[in-house]
Amino acid sequence: MKHLTGSDNYFEDFTPGQRIRHTLGRTVGPEHVTFTLQCMNGVPLHVNADFCATDPVATERFGGRAVVYGGYVLALVRGLASRDTSENAMAEPGFANGRHLKPVFEGDTLYAESDVIEVSPGHDPTHGLVRFLLRGINQRDEVVLEIERDVVVRRRPA
């Protein structure tokens, strides 16, 4: 497990099989509701505490607690990984094969981990493509999110 920190990571610093445990973590607070509503997502399971406390399915599956919107979880986990993986990015052309594996609740603390799946130098001498498997991990070391993430990363200046 390698700890990369800071903006000094270039294409040449990533190798297939490398695992990066990002050092930052964030506790989810009530701001997740604002983010969810700004995304025009009004699903009661994410924004209505009374619904969550009284709906039989929400009570049984989630203990009557609001579930944090998956878009917020993805944005937060991606942000936690960005200092190590994309400070020298030129583009982030895509995500693939994303899965939410466990619910996230307000008060959970999330961390990020990235496995380097593939590096492709491409034809341009200024950058290359790095494919990561990005994971979101909660304070109980449960994986809550997995997604493949492609990042076009600058090569180290000569």
Backbone as JSON Lines, residues from 0, in Angstrom:
{"i":0,"aa":"M","n":[0.86,-1.17,0.0],"ca":[0.0,0.0,0.0],"c":[0.9,1.22,0.0]}
{"i":1,"aa":"K","n":[0.66,2.12,-0.91],"ca":[1.49,3.32,-1.05],"c":[0.65,4.54,-0.7]}
{"i":2,"aa":"H","n":[1.26,5.46,-0.01],"ca":[0.61,6.73,0.29],"c":[1.23,7.8,-0.59]}
{"i":3,"aa":"L","n":[0.46,8.33,-1.51],"ca":[0.89,9.47,-2.31],"c":[0.14,10.67,-1.77]}
{"i":4,"aa":"T","n":[0.84,11.74,-1.55],"ca":[0.15,12.96,-1.13],"c":[0.72,14.14,-1.89]}
{"i":5,"aa":"G","n":[-0.13,15.05,-2.23],"ca":[0.29,16.26,-2.91],"c":[0.09,16.21,-4.4]}
{"i":6,"aa":"S","n":[0.49,17.29,-5.03],"ca":[0.22,17.48,-6.46],"c":[1.4,17.1,-7.33]}
{"i":7,"aa":"D","n":[2.32,16.31,-6.81],"ca":[3.55,16.01,-7.53],"c":[3.51,14.62,-8.17]}
{"i":8,"aa":"N","n":[2.34,14.11,-8.48],"ca":[2.21,12.77,-9.04],"c":[1.85,12.87,-10.52]}
{"i":9,"aa":"Y","n":[2.71,12.27,-11.33],"ca":[2.57,12.32,-12.78],"c":[2.32,10.91,-13.32]}
{"i":10,"aa":"F","n":[2.05,10.83,-14.61],"ca":[1.77,9.57,-15.28],"c":[2.79,8.49,-14.92]}
{"i":11,"aa":"E","n":[4.07,8.86,-14.9],"ca":[5.14,7.9,-14.64],"c":[5.11,7.32,-13.22]}
{"i":12,"aa":"D","n":[4.38,7.95,-12.32],"ca":[4.33,7.5,-10.93],"c":[3.32,6.38,-10.69]}
{"i":13,"aa":"F","n":[2.53,6.04,-11.69],"ca":[1.49,5.02,-11.52],"c":[1.88,3.74,-12.24]}
{"i":14,"aa":"T","n":[1.73,2.61,-11.54],"ca":[2.04,1.31,-12.13],"c":[0.89,0.34,-11.86]}
{"i":15,"aa":"P","n":[0.56,-0.52,-12.82],"ca":[-0.51,-1.5,-12.61],"c":[-0.23,-2.34,-11.36]}
{"i":16,"aa":"G","n":[-1.29,-2.57,-10.6],"ca":[-1.18,-3.34,-9.37],"c":[-0.93,-2.48,-8.14]}
{"i":17,"aa":"Q","n":[-0.6,-1.23,-8.34],"ca":[-0.34,-0.33,-7.22],"c":[-1.65,-0.02,-6.51]}
{"i":18,"aa":"R","n":[-1.62,-0.03,-5.18],"ca":[-2.78,0.36,-4.37],"c":[-2.41,1.61,-3.59]}
{"i":19,"aa":"I","n":[-3.29,2.6,-3.67],"ca":[-3.07,3.87,-2.99],"c":[-4.19,4.05,-1.97]}
{"i":20,"aa":"R","n":[-3.84,4.1,-0.7],"ca":[-4.82,4.42,0.35],"c":[-4.7,5.92,0.59]}
{"i":21,"aa":"H","n":[-5.69,6.67,0.15],"ca":[-5.65,8.13,0.26],"c":[-5.79,8.53,1.72]}
{"i":22,"aa":"T","n":[-5.03,9.53,2.11],"ca":[-4.92,9.85,3.53],"c":[-6.08,10.69,4.08]}
{"i":23,"aa":"L","n":[-6.8,11.37,3.23],"ca":[-7.91,12.2,3.71],"c":[-9.14,11.35,4.01]}
{"i":24,"aa":"G","n":[-9.94,11.81,4.93],"ca":[-11.25,11.22,5.22],"c":[-12.23,12.35,5.47]}
{"i":25,"aa":"R","n":[-13.52,12.07,5.34],"ca":[-14.56,13.08,5.56],"c":[-15.76,12.43,6.23]}
{"i":26,"aa":"T","n":[-16.26,13.11,7.25],"ca":[-17.5,12.67,7.9],"c":[-18.66,13.36,7.21]}
{"i":27,"aa":"V","n":[-19.65,12.56,6.82],"ca":[-20.82,13.09,6.11],"c":[-21.7,13.83,7.11]}
{"i":28,"aa":"G","n":[-21.97,15.09,6.8],"ca":[-22.84,15.92,7.63],"c":[-24.13,16.24,6.9]}
{"i":29,"aa":"P","n":[-24.92,17.15,7.44],"ca":[-26.21,17.48,6.84],"c":[-26.11,18.13,5.46]}
{"i":30,"aa":"E","n":[-24.91,18.52,5.04],"ca":[-24.75,19.14,3.72],"c":[-25.14,18.19,2.6]}
{"i":31,"aa":"H","n":[-25.18,16.89,2.87],"ca":[-25.56,15.95,1.81],"c":[-26.99,16.2,1.33]}
{"i":32,"aa":"V","n":[-27.86,16.69,2.2],"ca":[-29.25,16.97,1.8],"c":[-29.27,18.14,0.82]}
{"i":33,"aa":"T","n":[-28.5,19.19,1.09],"ca":[-28.43,20.33,0.18],"c":[-27.93,19.9,-1.19]}
{"i":34,"aa":"F","n":[-26.85,19.11,-1.22],"ca":[-26.31,18.6,-2.48],"c":[-27.38,17.81,-3.23]}
{"i":35,"aa":"T","n":[-28.07,16.94,-2.53],"ca":[-29.1,16.1,-3.14],"c":[-30.21,16.94,-3.76]}
{"i":36,"aa":"L","n":[-30.67,17.93,-3.04],"ca":[-31.74,18.79,-3.56],"c":[-31.25,19.66,-4.71]}
{"i":37,"aa":"Q","n":[-29.99,20.09,-4.68],"ca":[-29.45,20.87,-5.79],"c":[-29.37,20.03,-7.06]}
{"i":38,"aa":"C","n":[-29.29,18.73,-6.9],"ca":[-29.28,17.81,-8.06],"c":[-30.7,17.47,-8.51]}
{"i":39,"aa":"M","n":[-31.69,18.13,-7.92],"ca":[-33.11,17.92,-8.25],"c":[-33.57,16.51,-7.87]}
{"i":40,"aa":"N","n":[-32.93,15.93,-6.87],"ca":[-33.32,14.61,-6.39],"c":[-34.13,14.81,-5.12]}
{"i":41,"aa":"G","n":[-35.42,14.6,-5.21],"ca":[-36.3,14.77,-4.06],"c":[-36.8,13.46,-3.49]}
{"i":42,"aa":"V","n":[-36.11,12.38,-3.75],"ca":[-36.53,11.07,-3.25],"c":[-36.58,11.12,-1.72]}
{"i":43,"aa":"P","n":[-37.74,10.81,-1.12],"ca":[-37.88,10.93,0.34],"c":[-36.84,10.14,1.13]}
{"i":44,"aa":"L","n":[-36.38,9.03,0.61],"ca":[-35.39,8.22,1.31],"c":[-34.09,8.99,1.58]}
{"i":45,"aa":"H","n":[-33.84,10.03,0.78],"ca":[-32.62,10.82,0.94],"c":[-32.83,12.12,1.72]}
{"i":46,"aa":"V","n":[-34.06,12.65,1.74],"ca":[-34.23,14.02,2.24],"c":[-35.35,14.19,3.27]}
{"i":47,"aa":"N","n":[-36.08,13.14,3.6],"ca":[-37.24,13.3,4.47],"c":[-37.11,12.37,5.68]}
{"i":48,"aa":"A","n":[-36.66,12.92,6.81],"ca":[-36.43,12.13,8.01],"c":[-37.71,11.47,8.52]}
{"i":49,"aa":"D","n":[-38.86,12.17,8.42],"ca":[-40.13,11.6,8.87],"c":[-40.5,10.38,8.03]}
{"i":50,"aa":"F","n":[-40.35,10.5,6.72],"ca":[-40.61,9.35,5.84],"c":[-39.74,8.17,6.24]}
{"i":51,"aa":"C","n":[-38.45,8.42,6.43],"ca":[-37.52,7.34,6.75],"c":[-37.87,6.67,8.08]}
{"i":52,"aa":"A","n":[-38.36,7.45,9.02],"ca":[-38.69,6.92,10.34],"c":[-40.01,6.16,10.37]}
{"i":53,"aa":"T","n":[-40.89,6.43,9.4],"ca":[-42.22,5.81,9.45],"c":[-42.5,4.82,8.32]}
{"i":54,"aa":"D","n":[-41.77,4.89,7.23],"ca":[-41.99,3.97,6.12],"c":[-41.5,2.57,6.53]}
{"i":55,"aa":"P","n":[-42.35,1.55,6.37],"ca":[-41.96,0.2,6.81],"c":[-40.7,-0.33,6.12]}
{"i":56,"aa":"V","n":[-40.56,-0.08,4.83],"ca":[-39.38,-0.58,4.12],"c":[-38.12,0.17,4.57]}
{"i":57,"aa":"A","n":[-38.21,1.5,4.67],"ca":[-37.06,2.29,5.11],"c":[-36.67,1.92,6.54]}
{"i":58,"aa":"T","n":[-37.67,1.66,7.36],"ca":[-37.39,1.27,8.75],"c":[-36.72,-0.09,8.81]}
{"i":59,"aa":"E","n":[-37.23,-1.03,8.04],"ca":[-36.66,-2.38,8.06],"c":[-35.26,-2.43,7.45]}
{"i":60,"aa":"R","n":[-35.09,-1.81,6.29],"ca":[-33.81,-1.93,5.57],"c":[-32.73,-0.98,6.08]}
{"i":61,"aa":"F","n":[-33.14,0.2,6.55],"ca":[-32.14,1.23,6.88],"c":[-32.28,1.76,8.31]}
{"i":62,"aa":"G","n":[-33.03,1.08,9.14],"ca":[-33.16,1.48,10.53],"c":[-33.84,2.82,10.72]}
{"i":63,"aa":"G","n":[-34.66,3.23,9.74],"ca":[-35.37,4.49,9.85],"c":[-34.51,5.71,9.59]}
{"i":64,"aa":"R","n":[-33.33,5.5,9.03],"ca":[-32.4,6.6,8.76],"c":[-32.39,6.95,7.28]}
{"i":65,"aa":"A","n":[-32.18,8.23,6.97],"ca":[-32.06,8.66,5.58],"c":[-30.75,8.12,5.0]}
{"i":66,"aa":"V","n":[-30.83,7.66,3.77],"ca":[-29.66,7.15,3.06],"c":[-29.06,8.29,2.24]}
{"i":67,"aa":"V","n":[-27.75,8.46,2.34],"ca":[-27.07,9.51,1.59],"c":[-27.14,9.17,0.1]}
{"i":68,"aa":"Y","n":[-27.5,10.14,-0.72],"ca":[-27.61,9.99,-2.17],"c":[-26.29,9.5,-2.76]}
{"i":69,"aa":"G","n":[-26.36,8.5,-3.62],"ca":[-25.17,7.9,-4.21],"c":[-24.32,8.87,-5.01]}
{"i":70,"aa":"G","n":[-24.94,9.87,-5.64],"ca":[-24.18,10.87,-6.38],"c":[-23.28,11.68,-5.45]}
{"i":71,"aa":"Y","n":[-23.76,11.93,-4.24],"ca":[-22.93,12.63,-3.25],"c":[-21.77,11.75,-2.81]}
{"i":72,"aa":"V","n":[-22.06,10.47,-2.58],"ca":[-21.01,9.53,-2.17],"c":[-19.91,9.47,-3.23]}
{"i":73,"aa":"L","n":[-20.31,9.34,-4.5],"ca":[-19.33,9.31,-5.59],"c":[-18.51,10.6,-5.64]}
{"i":74,"aa":"A","n":[-19.17,11.74,-5.55],"ca":[-18.45,13.02,-5.61],"c":[-17.46,13.15,-4.45]}
{"i":75,"aa":"L","n":[-17.87,12.74,-3.27],"ca":[-17.01,12.85,-2.1],"c":[-15.81,11.92,-2.21]}
{"i":76,"aa":"V","n":[-16.05,10.66,-2.56],"ca":[-14.96,9.68,-2.66],"c":[-13.99,10.07,-3.77]}
{"i":77,"aa":"R","n":[-14.51,10.51,-4.9],"ca":[-13.66,10.97,-5.99],"c":[-12.81,12.15,-5.54]}
{"i":78,"aa":"G","n":[-13.4,13.06,-4.79],"ca":[-12.66,14.19,-4.26],"c":[-11.57,13.78,-3.28]}
{"i":79,"aa":"L","n":[-11.84,12.79,-2.45],"ca":[-10.83,12.31,-1.5],"c":[-9.61,11.73,-2.22]}
{"i":80,"aa":"A","n":[-9.84,11.17,-3.4],"ca":[-8.75,10.56,-4.18],"c":[-8.03,11.56,-5.07]}
{"i":81,"aa":"S","n":[-8.62,12.72,-5.3],"ca":[-8.12,13.62,-6.35],"c":[-6.72,14.15,-6.11]}
{"i":82,"aa":"R","n":[-6.37,14.43,-4.88],"ca":[-5.04,15.01,-4.62],"c":[-3.94,14.06,-5.1]}
{"i":83,"aa":"D","n":[-4.14,12.78,-4.92],"ca":[-3.12,11.79,-5.29],"c":[-3.21,11.33,-6.73]}
{"i":84,"aa":"T","n":[-4.38,11.39,-7.33],"ca":[-4.57,10.77,-8.65],"c":[-4.84,11.74,-9.78]}
{"i":85,"aa":"S","n":[-5.27,12.96,-9.47],"ca":[-5.69,13.81,-10.59],"c":[-5.31,15.28,-10.46]}
{"i":86,"aa":"E","n":[-4.39,15.61,-9.59],"ca":[-3.94,17.01,-9.53],"c":[-3.23,17.41,-10.82]}
{"i":87,"aa":"N","n":[-2.66,16.45,-11.52],"ca":[-2.02,16.72,-12.81],"c":[-2.84,16.16,-13.97]}
{"i":88,"aa":"A","n":[-4.13,16.06,-13.76],"ca":[-5.01,15.53,-14.81],"c":[-5.29,16.59,-15.86]}
{"i":89,"aa":"M","n":[-5.43,16.12,-17.08],"ca":[-5.83,16.98,-18.2],"c":[-7.3,16.74,-18.53]}
{"i":90,"aa":"A","n":[-7.79,15.56,-18.19],"ca":[-9.19,15.2,-18.46],"c":[-9.54,13.98,-17.62]}
{"i":91,"aa":"E","n":[-10.82,13.79,-17.45],"ca":[-11.34,12.6,-16.78],"c":[-12.45,12.06,-17.67]}
{"i":92,"aa":"P","n":[-12.07,11.29,-18.71],"ca":[-13.02,10.96,-19.76],"c":[-14.13,9.98,-19.39]}
{"i":93,"aa":"G","n":[-14.0,9.28,-18.27],"ca":[-15.11,8.39,-18.0],"c":[-15.02,7.59,-16.72]}
{"i":94,"aa":"F","n":[-16.19,7.08,-16.36],"ca":[-16.36,6.16,-15.25],"c":[-17.08,4.94,-15.8]}
{"i":95,"aa":"A","n":[-16.82,3.77,-15.21],"ca":[-17.49,2.55,-15.67],"c":[-17.67,1.58,-14.51]}
{"i":96,"aa":"N","n":[-18.65,0.72,-14.67],"ca":[-18.86,-0.4,-13.74],"c":[-18.99,0.03,-12.29]}
{"i":97,"aa":"G","n":[-19.73,1.1,-12.05],"ca":[-19.92,1.59,-10.69],"c":[-20.98,0.8,-9.94]}
{"i":98,"aa":"R","n":[-20.71,0.6,-8.64],"ca":[-21.67,-0.1,-7.79],"c":[-21.65,0.49,-6.38]}
{"i":99,"aa":"H","n":[-22.83,0.71,-5.85],"ca":[-22.96,1.08,-4.44],"c":[-23.2,-0.22,-3.69]}
{"i":100,"aa":"L","n":[-22.29,-0.56,-2.79],"ca":[-22.33,-1.87,-2.14],"c":[-22.97,-1.85,-0.76]}
{"i":101,"aa":"K","n":[-22.93,-0.71,-0.09],"ca":[-23.52,-0.55,1.24],"c":[-24.1,0.85,1.32]}
{"i":102,"aa":"P","n":[-25.16,1.03,2.1],"ca":[-25.68,2.39,2.28],"c":[-24.73,3.25,3.12]}
{"i":103,"aa":"V","n":[-24.78,4.54,2.86],"ca":[-24.02,5.52,3.64],"c":[-25.03,6.39,4.36]}
{"i":104,"aa":"F","n":[-24.75,6.69,5.62],"ca":[-25.64,7.5,6.44],"c":[-24.91,8.73,6.95]}
{"i":105,"aa":"E","n":[-25.68,9.77,7.27],"ca":[-25.09,10.94,7.91],"c":[-24.35,10.48,9.16]}
{"i":106,"aa":"G","n":[-23.16,11.0,9.36],"ca":[-22.32,10.59,10.49],"c":[-21.27,9.57,10.13]}
{"i":107,"aa":"D","n":[-21.43,8.89,8.98],"ca":[-20.39,7.96,8.52],"c":[-19.17,8.76,8.06]}
{"i":108,"aa":"T","n":[-18.0,8.19,8.27],"ca":[-16.76,8.79,7.77],"c":[-16.29,7.95,6.6]}
{"i":109,"aa":"L","n":[-16.03,8.63,5.48],"ca":[-15.61,7.94,4.26],"c":[-14.13,8.21,3.96]}
{"i":110,"aa":"Y","n":[-13.51,7.18,3.43],"ca":[-12.12,7.22,2.98],"c":[-12.1,6.69,1.55]}
{"i":111,"aa":"A","n":[-10.98,6.88,0.86],"ca":[-10.88,6.41,-0.52],"c":[-9.6,5.6,-0.7]}
{"i":112,"aa":"E","n":[-9.7,4.67,-1.63],"ca":[-8.58,3.82,-2.0],"c":[-8.64,3.64,-3.51]}
{"i":113,"aa":"S","n":[-7.48,3.68,-4.17],"ca":[-7.43,3.51,-5.62],"c":[-6.44,2.42,-5.97]}
{"i":114,"aa":"D","n":[-6.87,1.48,-6.79],"ca":[-5.97,0.49,-7.39],"c":[-5.71,0.92,-8.82]}
{"i":115,"aa":"V","n":[-4.45,0.91,-9.23],"ca":[-4.11,1.2,-10.62],"c":[-4.35,-0.08,-11.41]}
{"i":116,"aa":"I","n":[-5.31,-0.04,-12.33],"ca":[-5.66,-1.2,-13.14],"c":[-4.81,-1.25,-14.4]}
{"i":117,"aa":"E","n":[-4.63,-0.08,-15.01],"ca":[-3.97,-0.04,-16.32],"c":[-3.35,1.34,-16.53]}
{"i":118,"aa":"V","n":[-2.21,1.36,-17.21],"ca":[-1.63,2.61,-17.67],"c":[-1.38,2.48,-19.17]}
{"i":119,"aa":"S","n":[-1.81,3.48,-19.92],"ca":[-1.66,3.47,-21.38],"c":[-0.95,4.74,-21.8]}
{"i":120,"aa":"P","n":[0.28,4.62,-22.34],"ca":[1.02,5.82,-22.7],"c":[0.4,6.61,-23.85]}
{"i":121,"aa":"G","n":[-0.33,5.96,-24.75],"ca":[-0.93,6.67,-25.86],"c":[0.1,7.21,-26.83]}
{"i":122,"aa":"H","n":[-0.34,8.1,-27.72],"ca":[0.53,8.63,-28.77],"c":[1.04,10.03,-28.47]}
{"i":123,"aa":"D","n":[0.46,10.7,-27.52],"ca":[0.86,12.07,-27.2],"c":[1.95,12.03,-26.13]}
{"i":124,"aa":"P","n":[3.09,12.64,-26.38],"ca":[4.18,12.58,-25.4],"c":[3.94,13.41,-24.14]}
{"i":125,"aa":"T","n":[2.84,14.17,-24.1],"ca":[2.61,15.04,-22.94],"c":[1.77,14.39,-21.85]}
{"i":126,"aa":"H","n":[1.11,13.27,-22.15],"ca":[0.21,12.67,-21.16],"c":[-0.07,11.2,-21.48]}
{"i":127,"aa":"G","n":[-0.68,10.52,-20.53],"ca":[-1.11,9.14,-20.72],"c":[-2.38,8.89,-19.92]}
{"i":128,"aa":"L","n":[-3.0,7.75,-20.18],"ca":[-4.26,7.39,-19.51],"c":[-3.98,6.42,-18.37]}
{"i":129,"aa":"V","n":[-4.55,6.71,-17.2],"ca":[-4.47,5.81,-16.06],"c":[-5.89,5.39,-15.71]}
{"i":130,"aa":"R","n":[-6.11,4.07,-15.6],"ca":[-7.41,3.55,-15.17],"c":[-7.26,3.06,-13.72]}
{"i":131,"aa":"F","n":[-8.13,3.6,-12.89],"ca":[-8.14,3.25,-11.47],"c":[-9.41,2.47,-11.13]}
{"i":132,"aa":"L","n":[-9.33,1.61,-10.14],"ca":[-10.52,1.1,-9.47],"c":[-10.6,1.89,-8.18]}
{"i":133,"aa":"L","n":[-11.58,2.78,-8.11],"ca":[-11.77,3.66,-6.96],"c":[-12.75,3.01,-6.0]}
{"i":134,"aa":"R","n":[-12.39,2.99,-4.73],"ca":[-13.27,2.45,-3.7],"c":[-13.54,3.5,-2.63]}
{"i":135,"aa":"G","n":[-14.78,3.55,-2.17],"ca":[-15.14,4.31,-0.99],"c":[-15.26,3.34,0.16]}
{"i":136,"aa":"I","n":[-14.66,3.68,1.29],"ca":[-14.61,2.79,2.45],"c":[-15.09,3.58,3.67]}
{"i":137,"aa":"N","n":[-15.98,2.97,4.46],"ca":[-16.47,3.68,5.64],"c":[-15.59,3.41,6.87]}
{"i":138,"aa":"Q","n":[-15.99,3.97,7.99],"ca":[-15.21,3.87,9.22],"c":[-15.15,2.45,9.77]}
{"i":139,"aa":"R","n":[-15.98,1.56,9.26],"ca":[-15.95,0.14,9.67],"c":[-15.16,-0.71,8.67]}
{"i":140,"aa":"D","n":[-14.43,-0.05,7.76],"ca":[-13.66,-0.72,6.71],"c":[-14.55,-1.52,5.75]}
{"i":141,"aa":"E","n":[-15.79,-1.1,5.6],"ca":[-16.7,-1.71,4.62],"c":[-16.61,-0.92,3.32]}
{"i":142,"aa":"V","n":[-16.5,-1.62,2.22],"ca":[-16.49,-0.96,0.91],"c":[-17.93,-0.56,0.59]}
{"i":143,"aa":"V","n":[-18.16,0.74,0.41],"ca":[-19.51,1.24,0.14],"c":[-19.7,1.57,-1.34]}
{"i":144,"aa":"L","n":[-18.59,1.76,-2.07],"ca":[-18.65,2.16,-3.48],"c":[-17.43,1.61,-4.2]}
{"i":145,"aa":"E","n":[-17.65,1.11,-5.41],"ca":[-16.57,0.74,-6.31],"c":[-16.9,1.26,-7.69]}
{"i":146,"aa":"I","n":[-15.9,1.83,-8.36],"ca":[-16.12,2.32,-9.72],"c":[-14.77,2.44,-10.43]}
{"i":147,"aa":"E","n":[-14.76,2.12,-11.72],"ca":[-13.56,2.33,-12.52],"c":[-13.55,3.78,-12.99]}
{"i":148,"aa":"R","n":[-12.37,4.36,-12.96],"ca":[-12.22,5.79,-13.26],"c":[-11.03,5.98,-14.18]}
{"i":149,"aa":"D","n":[-11.26,6.6,-15.33],"ca":[-10.18,6.9,-16.29],"c":[-9.74,8.34,-16.11]}
{"i":150,"aa":"V","n":[-8.42,8.54,-16.02],"ca":[-7.86,9.88,-15.85],"c":[-6.71,10.05,-16.83]}
{"i":151,"aa":"V","n":[-6.75,11.12,-17.61],"ca":[-5.64,11.48,-18.48],"c":[-4.69,12.34,-17.65]}
{"i":152,"aa":"V","n":[-3.48,11.82,-17.42],"ca":[-2.53,12.45,-16.49],"c":[-1.31,12.95,-17.26]}
{"i":153,"aa":"R","n":[-0.87,14.15,-16.91],"ca":[0.32,14.73,-17.53],"c":[1.56,13.88,-17.22]}
{"i":154,"aa":"R","n":[2.47,13.87,-18.18],"ca":[3.78,13.27,-17.94],"c":[4.65,14.28,-17.18]}
{"i":155,"aa":"R","n":[5.63,13.76,-16.48],"ca":[6.54,14.61,-15.72],"c":[7.29,15.55,-16.68]}
{"i":156,"aa":"P","n":[7.35,16.84,-16.35],"ca":[8.07,17.78,-17.22],"c":[9.55,17.4,-17.33]}
{"i":157,"aa":"A","n":[10.11,17.64,-18.5],"ca":[11.53,17.31,-18.74],"c":[12.45,18.25,-17.99]}
